[in-house]
């Protein structure tokens, strides 16, 4: 039997593939490999390899790392990618380049980590969410009972909604 985490990523990947546009996946650092392993990886294929194998054509899946960027070289690395995967702790350094890349679908794995609305990564993810056409949040962890934290998660998924109607 499959775990619910397998099903969440399968559904999100399949939906992103159907849109036939760039997909950006942001996840905790320990999960980057789960998403981005190639089909022939010793540990087994990653989620993209299993559910969107065509994304791998022409080096179309890129796992980003680092925060010290030469903008021109960094954009050359991602320019032709179908899918980009990076973790929450470095997302702030890539915001401008990812917006330039034109995000079709933004997948936020373990979305509950975005409940803290004052962090640098939350601001970066919110900017990417506003720039993307579609947003998906994946989590199996309940969101906190603090309304302002829950509001931030909703604002990421549905930017521009009236706060008074949510809180």
Short mmCIF file of C-alpha atoms in Angstrom, two decimals:
data_model
loop_
_atom_site.label_atom_id
_atom_site.label_comp_id
_atom_site.label_asym_id
_atom_site.label_seq_id
_atom_site.Cartn_x
_atom_site.Cartn_y
_atom_site.Cartn_z
CA UNK A 1 0.00 0.00 0.00
CA UNK A 2 1.08 3.56 -0.63
CA UNK A 3 1.57 6.11 2.11
CA UNK A 4 -0.53 9.28 1.96
CA UNK A 5 2.67 11.26 1.27
CA UNK A 6 3.17 9.20 -1.91
CA UNK A 7 -0.37 9.97 -3.00
CA UNK A 8 -0.06 13.72 -2.35
CA UNK A 9 3.05 14.02 -4.49
CA UNK A 10 1.61 11.77 -7.20
CA UNK A 11 -1.53 13.89 -7.46
CA UNK A 12 0.37 17.19 -7.43
CA UNK A 13 2.91 16.02 -10.02
CA UNK A 14 0.23 14.60 -12.30
CA UNK A 15 -1.77 17.84 -12.10
CA UNK A 16 1.31 19.99 -12.80
CA UNK A 17 2.21 17.78 -15.77
CA UNK A 18 -1.29 18.22 -17.22
CA UNK A 19 -0.83 22.01 -17.39
CA UNK A 20 2.29 21.59 -19.59
CA UNK A 21 4.04 24.59 -18.06
CA UNK A 22 6.96 25.16 -15.74
CA UNK A 23 6.58 23.65 -12.29
CA UNK A 24 8.43 24.83 -9.20
CA UNK A 25 8.57 22.52 -6.20
CA UNK A 26 9.65 23.93 -2.84
CA UNK A 27 10.15 21.46 -0.03
CA UNK A 28 12.19 20.84 3.13
CA UNK A 29 15.87 20.13 2.40
CA UNK A 30 15.65 16.47 3.37
CA UNK A 31 12.94 15.88 0.74
CA UNK A 32 14.65 17.40 -2.33
CA UNK A 33 16.00 13.98 -3.33
CA UNK A 34 12.62 12.34 -2.90
CA UNK A 35 11.28 14.68 -5.57
CA UNK A 36 14.34 14.97 -7.80
CA UNK A 37 16.00 11.56 -8.04
CA UNK A 38 16.31 10.28 -11.63
CA UNK A 39 14.56 7.08 -12.70
CA UNK A 40 17.73 4.98 -12.38
CA UNK A 41 18.74 6.19 -8.90
CA UNK A 42 19.96 3.48 -6.52
CA UNK A 43 17.39 4.58 -3.92
CA UNK A 44 14.61 4.31 -6.50
CA UNK A 45 13.07 6.92 -8.74
CA UNK A 46 11.97 10.27 -7.38
CA UNK A 47 8.43 11.58 -7.63
CA UNK A 48 9.07 13.50 -10.85
CA UNK A 49 10.68 10.44 -12.48
CA UNK A 50 7.69 8.29 -11.48
CA UNK A 51 4.85 10.63 -12.36
CA UNK A 52 6.29 13.02 -14.98
CA UNK A 53 9.07 11.12 -16.76
CA UNK A 54 8.98 13.41 -19.83
CA UNK A 55 10.09 16.31 -17.63
CA UNK A 56 13.58 14.77 -17.59
CA UNK A 57 14.11 15.26 -21.34
CA UNK A 58 16.97 17.62 -22.19
CA UNK A 59 17.99 18.08 -18.54
CA UNK A 60 14.53 19.38 -17.77
CA UNK A 61 14.63 18.72 -14.02
CA UNK A 62 16.95 20.93 -11.97
CA UNK A 63 17.57 20.71 -8.22
CA UNK A 64 18.88 24.05 -6.99
CA UNK A 65 21.35 24.58 -4.20
CA UNK A 66 23.28 27.46 -2.72
CA UNK A 67 22.55 31.12 -2.11
CA UNK A 68 25.52 32.95 -3.63
CA UNK A 69 24.43 33.41 -7.20
CA UNK A 70 25.86 34.87 -10.35
CA UNK A 71 22.50 35.83 -11.87
CA UNK A 72 23.50 35.21 -15.47
CA UNK A 73 25.01 31.76 -14.81
CA UNK A 74 22.19 30.80 -12.48
CA UNK A 75 19.50 31.72 -15.02
CA UNK A 76 21.34 29.78 -17.73
CA UNK A 77 21.09 26.74 -15.42
CA UNK A 78 17.30 27.00 -15.05
CA UNK A 79 16.22 28.68 -18.29
CA UNK A 80 15.24 25.48 -20.14
CA UNK A 81 14.09 23.44 -17.15
CA UNK A 82 10.60 21.95 -17.02
CA UNK A 83 10.72 21.40 -13.26
CA UNK A 84 12.81 23.12 -10.61
CA UNK A 85 13.14 21.73 -7.10
CA UNK A 86 14.64 23.63 -4.17
CA UNK A 87 14.28 23.77 -0.42
CA UNK A 88 12.69 26.40 1.78
CA UNK A 89 15.94 27.52 3.40
CA UNK A 90 17.43 28.87 0.14
CA UNK A 91 14.32 30.04 -1.69
CA UNK A 92 14.92 33.70 -0.77
CA UNK A 93 18.10 33.80 -2.89
CA UNK A 94 16.34 32.56 -6.03
CA UNK A 95 13.13 34.64 -6.04
CA UNK A 96 14.02 37.11 -8.81
CA UNK A 97 15.37 34.41 -11.14
CA UNK A 98 12.41 32.11 -10.55
CA UNK A 99 9.95 34.91 -11.28
CA UNK A 100 11.85 35.61 -14.51
CA UNK A 101 11.62 31.86 -15.32
CA UNK A 102 7.79 32.21 -15.25
CA UNK A 103 6.23 29.73 -12.85
CA UNK A 104 3.19 27.87 -14.11
CA UNK A 105 2.53 25.65 -11.09
CA UNK A 106 3.98 26.16 -7.64
CA UNK A 107 3.97 23.05 -5.43
CA UNK A 108 4.69 23.68 -1.76
CA UNK A 109 5.48 20.39 -0.06
CA UNK A 110 5.00 20.35 3.71
CA UNK A 111 3.10 23.63 3.49
CA UNK A 112 2.62 23.80 7.25
CA UNK A 113 6.18 25.15 7.58
CA UNK A 114 4.86 28.39 6.04
CA UNK A 115 2.63 29.13 9.04
CA UNK A 116 5.21 31.56 10.45
CA UNK A 117 4.45 34.70 8.48
CA UNK A 118 7.42 36.84 9.57
CA UNK A 119 10.30 34.75 8.23
CA UNK A 120 12.45 35.56 5.20
CA UNK A 121 11.43 32.31 3.53
CA UNK A 122 7.73 33.05 4.04
CA UNK A 123 8.12 36.39 2.29
CA UNK A 124 10.03 34.74 -0.55
CA UNK A 125 7.44 31.99 -0.98
CA UNK A 126 4.62 34.56 -0.89
CA UNK A 127 6.32 36.51 -3.71
CA UNK A 128 6.66 33.35 -5.80
CA UNK A 129 3.05 32.43 -5.10
CA UNK A 130 1.87 35.80 -6.40
CA UNK A 131 3.97 35.33 -9.54
CA UNK A 132 2.72 31.79 -10.26
CA UNK A 133 -0.41 30.88 -12.20
CA UNK A 134 -1.38 28.03 -9.87
CA UNK A 135 -0.46 27.02 -6.34
CA UNK A 136 -0.73 23.67 -4.56
CA UNK A 137 0.01 23.11 -0.89
CA UNK A 138 0.80 19.60 0.35
CA UNK A 139 0.83 18.69 4.01
CA UNK A 140 -0.32 15.96 6.33
CA UNK A 141 0.28 18.12 9.40
CA UNK A 142 -2.58 20.17 10.84
CA UNK A 143 -2.16 23.93 10.58
CA UNK A 144 -1.93 25.74 13.92
CA UNK A 145 -4.95 27.11 15.75
CA UNK A 146 -3.49 30.63 15.65
CA UNK A 147 -5.62 32.48 13.06
CA UNK A 148 -2.88 34.85 11.86
CA UNK A 149 -0.63 31.87 11.06
CA UNK A 150 -3.40 30.05 9.21
CA UNK A 151 -4.15 33.27 7.34
CA UNK A 152 -0.61 33.40 5.99
CA UNK A 153 -0.90 29.88 4.57
CA UNK A 154 -4.19 30.82 2.91
CA UNK A 155 -2.67 34.04 1.57
CA UNK A 156 0.09 32.01 -0.09
CA UNK A 157 -2.40 29.65 -1.71
CA UNK A 158 -4.91 32.33 -2.68
CA UNK A 159 -3.07 35.69 -2.84
CA UNK A 160 -5.19 38.80 -2.45
CA UNK A 161 -8.13 37.28 -0.60
CA UNK A 162 -9.78 39.57 1.91
CA UNK A 163 -8.22 38.93 5.33
CA UNK A 164 -11.39 39.91 7.17
CA UNK A 165 -13.30 37.09 5.50
CA UNK A 166 -10.66 34.53 6.58
CA UNK A 167 -9.82 35.44 10.17
#
